[in-house]
Short mmCIF file of C-alpha atoms in Angstrom, two decimals:
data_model
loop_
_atom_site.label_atom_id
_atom_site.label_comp_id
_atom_site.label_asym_id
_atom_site.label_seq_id
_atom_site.Cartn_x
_atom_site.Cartn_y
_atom_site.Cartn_z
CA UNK A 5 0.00 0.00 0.00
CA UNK A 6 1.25 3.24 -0.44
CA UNK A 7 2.11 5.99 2.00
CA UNK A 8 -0.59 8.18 -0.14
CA UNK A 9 -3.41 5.30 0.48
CA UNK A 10 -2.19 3.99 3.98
CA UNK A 11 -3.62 7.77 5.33
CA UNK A 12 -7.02 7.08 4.82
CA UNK A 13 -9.05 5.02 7.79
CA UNK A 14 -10.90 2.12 7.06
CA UNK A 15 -14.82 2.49 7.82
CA UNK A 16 -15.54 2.88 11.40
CA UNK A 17 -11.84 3.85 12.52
CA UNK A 18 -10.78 7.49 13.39
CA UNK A 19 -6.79 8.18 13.06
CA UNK A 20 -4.89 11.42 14.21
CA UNK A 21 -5.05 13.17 10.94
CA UNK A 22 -2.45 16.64 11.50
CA UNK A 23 -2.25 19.45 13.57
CA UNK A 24 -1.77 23.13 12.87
CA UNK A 25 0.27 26.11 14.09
CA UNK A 26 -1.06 29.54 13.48
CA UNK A 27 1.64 31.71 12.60
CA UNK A 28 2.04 35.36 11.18
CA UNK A 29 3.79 34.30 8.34
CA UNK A 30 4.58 31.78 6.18
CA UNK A 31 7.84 32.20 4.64
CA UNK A 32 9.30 32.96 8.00
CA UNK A 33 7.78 29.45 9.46
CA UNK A 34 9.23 27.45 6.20
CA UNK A 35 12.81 28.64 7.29
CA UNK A 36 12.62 27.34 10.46
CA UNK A 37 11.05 23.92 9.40
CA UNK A 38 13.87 23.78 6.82
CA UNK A 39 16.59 24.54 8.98
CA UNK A 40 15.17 21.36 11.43
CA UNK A 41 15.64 18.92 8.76
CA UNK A 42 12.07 18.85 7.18
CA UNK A 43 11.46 18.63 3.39
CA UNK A 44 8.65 21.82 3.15
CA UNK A 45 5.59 22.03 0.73
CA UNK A 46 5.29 25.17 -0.92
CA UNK A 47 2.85 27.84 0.06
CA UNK A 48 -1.15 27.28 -1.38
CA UNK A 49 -4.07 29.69 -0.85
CA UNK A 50 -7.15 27.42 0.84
CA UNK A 51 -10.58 27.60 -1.20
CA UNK A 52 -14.30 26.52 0.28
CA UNK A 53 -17.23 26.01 -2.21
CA UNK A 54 -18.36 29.67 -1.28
CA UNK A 55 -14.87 31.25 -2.20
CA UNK A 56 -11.15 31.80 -0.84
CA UNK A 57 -11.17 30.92 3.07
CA UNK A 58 -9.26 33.95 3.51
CA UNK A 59 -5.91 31.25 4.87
CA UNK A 60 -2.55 29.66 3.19
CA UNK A 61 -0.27 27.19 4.88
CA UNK A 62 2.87 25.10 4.11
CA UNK A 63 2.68 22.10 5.31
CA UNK A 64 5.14 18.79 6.83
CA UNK A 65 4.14 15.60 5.22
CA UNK A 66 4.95 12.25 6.99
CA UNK A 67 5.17 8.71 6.50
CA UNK A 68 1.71 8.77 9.03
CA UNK A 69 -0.11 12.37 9.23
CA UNK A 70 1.17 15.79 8.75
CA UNK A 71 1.89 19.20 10.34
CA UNK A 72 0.44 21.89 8.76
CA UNK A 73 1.25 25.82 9.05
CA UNK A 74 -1.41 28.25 8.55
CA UNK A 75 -1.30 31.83 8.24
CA UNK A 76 -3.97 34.44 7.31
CA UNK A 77 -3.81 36.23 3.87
CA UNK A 78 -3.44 39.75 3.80
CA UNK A 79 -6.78 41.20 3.40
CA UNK A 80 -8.39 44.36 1.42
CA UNK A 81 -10.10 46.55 3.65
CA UNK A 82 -13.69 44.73 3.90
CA UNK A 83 -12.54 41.65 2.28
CA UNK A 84 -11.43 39.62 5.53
CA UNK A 85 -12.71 36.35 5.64
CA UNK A 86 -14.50 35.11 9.09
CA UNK A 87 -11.95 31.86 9.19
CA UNK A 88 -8.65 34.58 9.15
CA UNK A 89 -10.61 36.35 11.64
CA UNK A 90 -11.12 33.23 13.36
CA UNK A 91 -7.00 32.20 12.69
CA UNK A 92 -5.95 36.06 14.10
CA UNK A 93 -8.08 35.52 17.46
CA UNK A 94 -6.65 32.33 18.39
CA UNK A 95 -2.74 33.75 17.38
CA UNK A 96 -3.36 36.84 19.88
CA UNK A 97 -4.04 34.19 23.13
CA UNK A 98 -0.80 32.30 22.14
CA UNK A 99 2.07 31.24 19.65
CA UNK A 100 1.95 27.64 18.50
CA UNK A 101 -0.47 24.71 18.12
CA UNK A 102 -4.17 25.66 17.96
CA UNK A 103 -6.03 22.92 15.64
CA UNK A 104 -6.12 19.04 16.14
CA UNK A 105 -7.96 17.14 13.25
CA UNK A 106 -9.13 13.55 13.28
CA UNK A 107 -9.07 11.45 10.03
CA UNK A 108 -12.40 9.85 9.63
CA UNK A 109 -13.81 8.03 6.48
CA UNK A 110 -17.37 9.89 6.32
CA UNK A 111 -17.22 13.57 7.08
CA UNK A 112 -21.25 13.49 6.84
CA UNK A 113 -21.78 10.59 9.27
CA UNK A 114 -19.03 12.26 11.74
CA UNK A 115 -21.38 15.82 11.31
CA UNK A 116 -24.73 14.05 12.15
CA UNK A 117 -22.72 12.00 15.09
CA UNK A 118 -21.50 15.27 16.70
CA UNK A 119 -25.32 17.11 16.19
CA UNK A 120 -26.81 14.28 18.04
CA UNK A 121 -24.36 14.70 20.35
CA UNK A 122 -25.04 18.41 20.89
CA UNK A 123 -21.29 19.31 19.36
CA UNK A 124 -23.34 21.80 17.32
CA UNK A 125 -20.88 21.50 13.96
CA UNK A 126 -20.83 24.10 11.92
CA UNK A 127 -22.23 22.83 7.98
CA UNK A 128 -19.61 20.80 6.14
CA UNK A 129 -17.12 22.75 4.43
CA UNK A 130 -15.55 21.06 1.42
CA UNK A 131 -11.89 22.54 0.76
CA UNK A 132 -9.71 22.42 -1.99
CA UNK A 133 -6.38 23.97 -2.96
CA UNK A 134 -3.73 23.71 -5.89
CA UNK A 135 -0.73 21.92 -5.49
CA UNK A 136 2.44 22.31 -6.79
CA UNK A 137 2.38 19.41 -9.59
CA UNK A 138 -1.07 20.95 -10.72
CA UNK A 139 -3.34 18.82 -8.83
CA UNK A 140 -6.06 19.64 -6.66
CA UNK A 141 -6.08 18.86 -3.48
CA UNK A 142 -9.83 18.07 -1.78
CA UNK A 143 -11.23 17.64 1.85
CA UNK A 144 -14.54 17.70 3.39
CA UNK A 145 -13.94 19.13 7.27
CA UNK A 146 -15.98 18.69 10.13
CA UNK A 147 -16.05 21.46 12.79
CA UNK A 148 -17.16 21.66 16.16
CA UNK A 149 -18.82 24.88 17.78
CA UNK A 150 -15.85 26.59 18.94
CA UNK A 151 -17.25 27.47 22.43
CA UNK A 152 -18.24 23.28 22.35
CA UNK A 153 -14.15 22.19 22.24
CA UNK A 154 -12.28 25.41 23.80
CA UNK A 155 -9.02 23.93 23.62
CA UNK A 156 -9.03 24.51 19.93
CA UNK A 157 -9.87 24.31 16.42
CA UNK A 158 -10.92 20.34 16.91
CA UNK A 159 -12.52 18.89 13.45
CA UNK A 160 -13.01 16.03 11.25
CA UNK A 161 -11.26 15.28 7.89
CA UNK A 162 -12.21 13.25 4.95
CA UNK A 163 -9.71 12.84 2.45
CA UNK A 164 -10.83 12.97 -1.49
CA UNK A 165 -7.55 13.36 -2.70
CA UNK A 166 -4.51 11.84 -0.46
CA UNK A 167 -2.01 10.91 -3.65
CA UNK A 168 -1.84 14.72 -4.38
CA UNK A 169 -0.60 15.72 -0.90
CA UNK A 170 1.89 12.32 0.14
CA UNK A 171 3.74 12.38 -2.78
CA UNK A 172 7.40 11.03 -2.27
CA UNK A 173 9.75 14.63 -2.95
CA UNK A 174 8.16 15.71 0.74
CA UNK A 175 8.44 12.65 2.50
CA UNK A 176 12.30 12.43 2.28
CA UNK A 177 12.90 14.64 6.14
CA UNK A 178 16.65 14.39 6.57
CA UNK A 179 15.88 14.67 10.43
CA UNK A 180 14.27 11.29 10.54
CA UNK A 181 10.67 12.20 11.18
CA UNK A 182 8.00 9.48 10.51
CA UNK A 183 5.12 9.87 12.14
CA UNK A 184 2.65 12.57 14.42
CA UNK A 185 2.70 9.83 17.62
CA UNK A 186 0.20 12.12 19.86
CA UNK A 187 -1.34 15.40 20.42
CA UNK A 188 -1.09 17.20 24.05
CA UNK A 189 -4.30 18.75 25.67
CA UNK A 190 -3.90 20.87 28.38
CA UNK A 191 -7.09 21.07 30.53
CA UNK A 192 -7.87 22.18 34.32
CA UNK A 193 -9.93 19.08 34.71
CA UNK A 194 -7.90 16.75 32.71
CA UNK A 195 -10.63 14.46 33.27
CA UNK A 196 -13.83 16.44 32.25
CA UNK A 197 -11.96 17.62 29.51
CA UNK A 198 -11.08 14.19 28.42
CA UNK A 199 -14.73 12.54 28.66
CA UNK A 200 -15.34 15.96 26.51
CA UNK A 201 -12.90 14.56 24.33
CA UNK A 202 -13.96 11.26 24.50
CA UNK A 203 -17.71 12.13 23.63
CA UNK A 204 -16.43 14.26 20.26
CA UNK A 205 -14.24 11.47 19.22
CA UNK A 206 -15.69 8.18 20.38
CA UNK A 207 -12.56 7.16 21.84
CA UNK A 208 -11.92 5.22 24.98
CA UNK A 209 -10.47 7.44 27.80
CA UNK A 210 -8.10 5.64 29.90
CA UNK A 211 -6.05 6.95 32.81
CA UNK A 212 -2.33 7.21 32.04
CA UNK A 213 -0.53 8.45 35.49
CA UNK A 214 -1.59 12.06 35.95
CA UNK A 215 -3.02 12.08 32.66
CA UNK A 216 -5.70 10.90 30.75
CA UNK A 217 -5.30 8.91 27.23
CA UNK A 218 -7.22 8.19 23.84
CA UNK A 219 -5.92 5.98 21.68
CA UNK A 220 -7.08 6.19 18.03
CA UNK A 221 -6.80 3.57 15.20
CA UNK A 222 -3.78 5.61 14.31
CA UNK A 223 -2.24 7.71 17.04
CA UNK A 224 -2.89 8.98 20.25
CA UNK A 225 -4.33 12.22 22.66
CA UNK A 226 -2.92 12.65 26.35
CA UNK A 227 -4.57 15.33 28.44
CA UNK A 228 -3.31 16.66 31.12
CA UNK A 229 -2.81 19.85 33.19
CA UNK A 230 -1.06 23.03 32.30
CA UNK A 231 1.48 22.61 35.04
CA UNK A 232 2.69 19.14 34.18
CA UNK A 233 2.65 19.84 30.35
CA UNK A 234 5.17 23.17 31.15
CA UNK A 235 7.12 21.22 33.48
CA UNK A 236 7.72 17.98 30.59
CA UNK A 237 7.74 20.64 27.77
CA UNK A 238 9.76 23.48 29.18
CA UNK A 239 6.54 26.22 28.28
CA UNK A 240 2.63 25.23 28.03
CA UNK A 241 -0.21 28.08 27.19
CA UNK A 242 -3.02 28.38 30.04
CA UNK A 243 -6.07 26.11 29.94
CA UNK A 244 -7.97 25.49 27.53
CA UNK A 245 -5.01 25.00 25.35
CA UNK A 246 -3.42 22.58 23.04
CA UNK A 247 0.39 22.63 24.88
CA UNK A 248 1.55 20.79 21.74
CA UNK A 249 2.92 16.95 20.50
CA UNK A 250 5.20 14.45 19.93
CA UNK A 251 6.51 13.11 17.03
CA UNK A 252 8.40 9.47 16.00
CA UNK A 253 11.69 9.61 14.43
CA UNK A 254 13.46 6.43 13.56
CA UNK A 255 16.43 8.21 15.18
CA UNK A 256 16.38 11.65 16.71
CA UNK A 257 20.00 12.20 16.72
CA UNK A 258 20.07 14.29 13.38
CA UNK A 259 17.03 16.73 14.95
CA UNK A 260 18.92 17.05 18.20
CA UNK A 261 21.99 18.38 16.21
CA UNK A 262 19.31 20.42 14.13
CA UNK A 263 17.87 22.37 17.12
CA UNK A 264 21.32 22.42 18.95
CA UNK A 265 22.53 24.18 16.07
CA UNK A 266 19.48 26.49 16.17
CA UNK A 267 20.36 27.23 19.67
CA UNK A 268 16.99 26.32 21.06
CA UNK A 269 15.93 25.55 24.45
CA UNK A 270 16.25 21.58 24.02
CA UNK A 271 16.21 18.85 26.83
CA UNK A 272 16.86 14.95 27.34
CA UNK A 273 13.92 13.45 29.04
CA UNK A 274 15.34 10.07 28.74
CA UNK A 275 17.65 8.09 26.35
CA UNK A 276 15.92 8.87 22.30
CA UNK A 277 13.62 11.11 23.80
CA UNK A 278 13.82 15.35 24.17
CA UNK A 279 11.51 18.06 24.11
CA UNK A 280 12.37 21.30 22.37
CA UNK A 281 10.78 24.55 22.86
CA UNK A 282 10.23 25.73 18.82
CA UNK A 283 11.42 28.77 17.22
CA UNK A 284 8.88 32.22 17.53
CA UNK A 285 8.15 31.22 13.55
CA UNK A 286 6.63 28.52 14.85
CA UNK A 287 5.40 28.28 18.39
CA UNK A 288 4.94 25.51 20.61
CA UNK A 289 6.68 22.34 21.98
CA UNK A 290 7.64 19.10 20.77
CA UNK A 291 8.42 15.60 22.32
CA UNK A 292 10.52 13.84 19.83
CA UNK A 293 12.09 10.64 19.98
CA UNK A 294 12.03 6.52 18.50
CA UNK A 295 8.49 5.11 19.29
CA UNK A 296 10.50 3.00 22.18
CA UNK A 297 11.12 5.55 23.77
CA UNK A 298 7.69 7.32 23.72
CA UNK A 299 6.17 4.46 25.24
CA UNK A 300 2.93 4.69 23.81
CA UNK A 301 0.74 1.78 23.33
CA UNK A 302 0.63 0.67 19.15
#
């Protein structure tokens, strides 16, 4: 199977799709990624069926989900677009990660789910944009009310088009980076929050030390408290937040050189596994390391 085809879940699984920094620009946040190690798609302008959604990003493929990097588009006086508005609010509470997405196979079935569930999704918004070898890239999304998930931008994705965004010249990172392992909620009732979490996703919440954890088909969600995320991370943003995630290298000695060499704030938790406080281009906090050493259940 190809990388491409291995993204999408099979019917009735949910995987851990990407997640998204908000930054003010995009060229500035493509530097950064670049100087890390990662192989960086070039900029494209989003589109919904009712026009330009007012966003671009760049994005990091990998071998299992993706990062992306959003920034709003400069608008004409009267011309913003409700979702940049949307993207500008969140940036002003915090740098860094501010949108978790689930992969699901049936965007529709996921938006009736989350009515009857009194989620309150906004109507399905299908999105396209160009990429680079001419193809167009298409997704239906799934959004909750924000005031329903206040960690975040939490959503849905179905994938139409998966072979025009894995393609193989952006999935060669010469840091070693295979795979977003798990996102990182941070919550002052890490266990409200996580039946909250639970309830959106259909996932199993299961206690994991002083945190709780949801284990998808294909990755994983750990909520815990502000405090403990700052003290394993270095920095966390106040509750509701998301403090940020890990990712699975098959050897994180070539990223440790990388951010070394960056001069960032980077510490060993254990052997193969650090956490990094990221560039201002970027925001947020990483856990990186082999999947040994994250220790989280496959």
């Amino acid at each position: 199977m190809s990388v491409a085809a291995a993204q999408l879940p099979p019917p009735g699984s949910l995987v851990v799709d990407h997640v998204s920094h908000f930054v003010p620009a995009l060229g500035a946040a493509a530097r950064a990624l670049e100087a890390l190690g990662f192989a960086v798609t070039p900029e494209s302008a989003q589109q919904t069926q009712d026009g330009p959604a007012g966003t671009s990003n760049v994005c990091v493929m990998l071998e299992q989900g993706y990062l992306e990097f959003l920034a709003p588009v400069p608008a004409t006086p009267g011309a913003d677009t409700p979702n940049a508005q949307r993207l500008r609010a969140s940036m002003q509470r915090y740098s860094g990660v501010h949108l978790c997405c689930f992969g699901s196979p049936d965007a529709e079935g996921e938006s009736q789910r989350l009515q009857a569930r009194q989620f309150n999704p906004l109507p399905v918004v299908h999105l396209s944009r160009k990429t680079d070898s001419g193809a167009e890239a298409k997704f239906k999304v799934v959004r909750a009310a924000p005031e329903k998930m206040p960690e975040g931008r939490v959503q849905f994705v179905q994938h139409l088009t998966p072979e025009a965004l894995w393609r193989p010249q952006y999935l060669g990172h010469t840091n070693n980076v295979v795979r977003l392992a798990c996102v990182f909620v941070a919550a002052d009732d890490p266990i409200g929050a996580a039946a909250r979490w639970a309830h959106f996703s259909a996932l199993l919440p299961r206690p994991a030390g002083g945190y709780v954890h949801l284990q998808a088909s294909r990755g994983h969600v750990l909520v815990g408290r502000r405090e403990d995320w700052a003290a394993l991370l270095g920095d966390a943003p106040a509750a509701p937040a998301l403090a940020g995630y890990a990712l699975e290298c098959r050897d994180p000695a070539i990223l440790v050189s990388r951010c070394r060499l960056l001069g960032l704030a980077l510490r060993q938790i254990r052997e193969n596994l650090y956490a990094v406080s990221l560039p201002a281009a970027l925001g947020g906090a990483w856990l990186f390391g082999t999947r040994q050493a994250l220790g989280l259940p496959q």
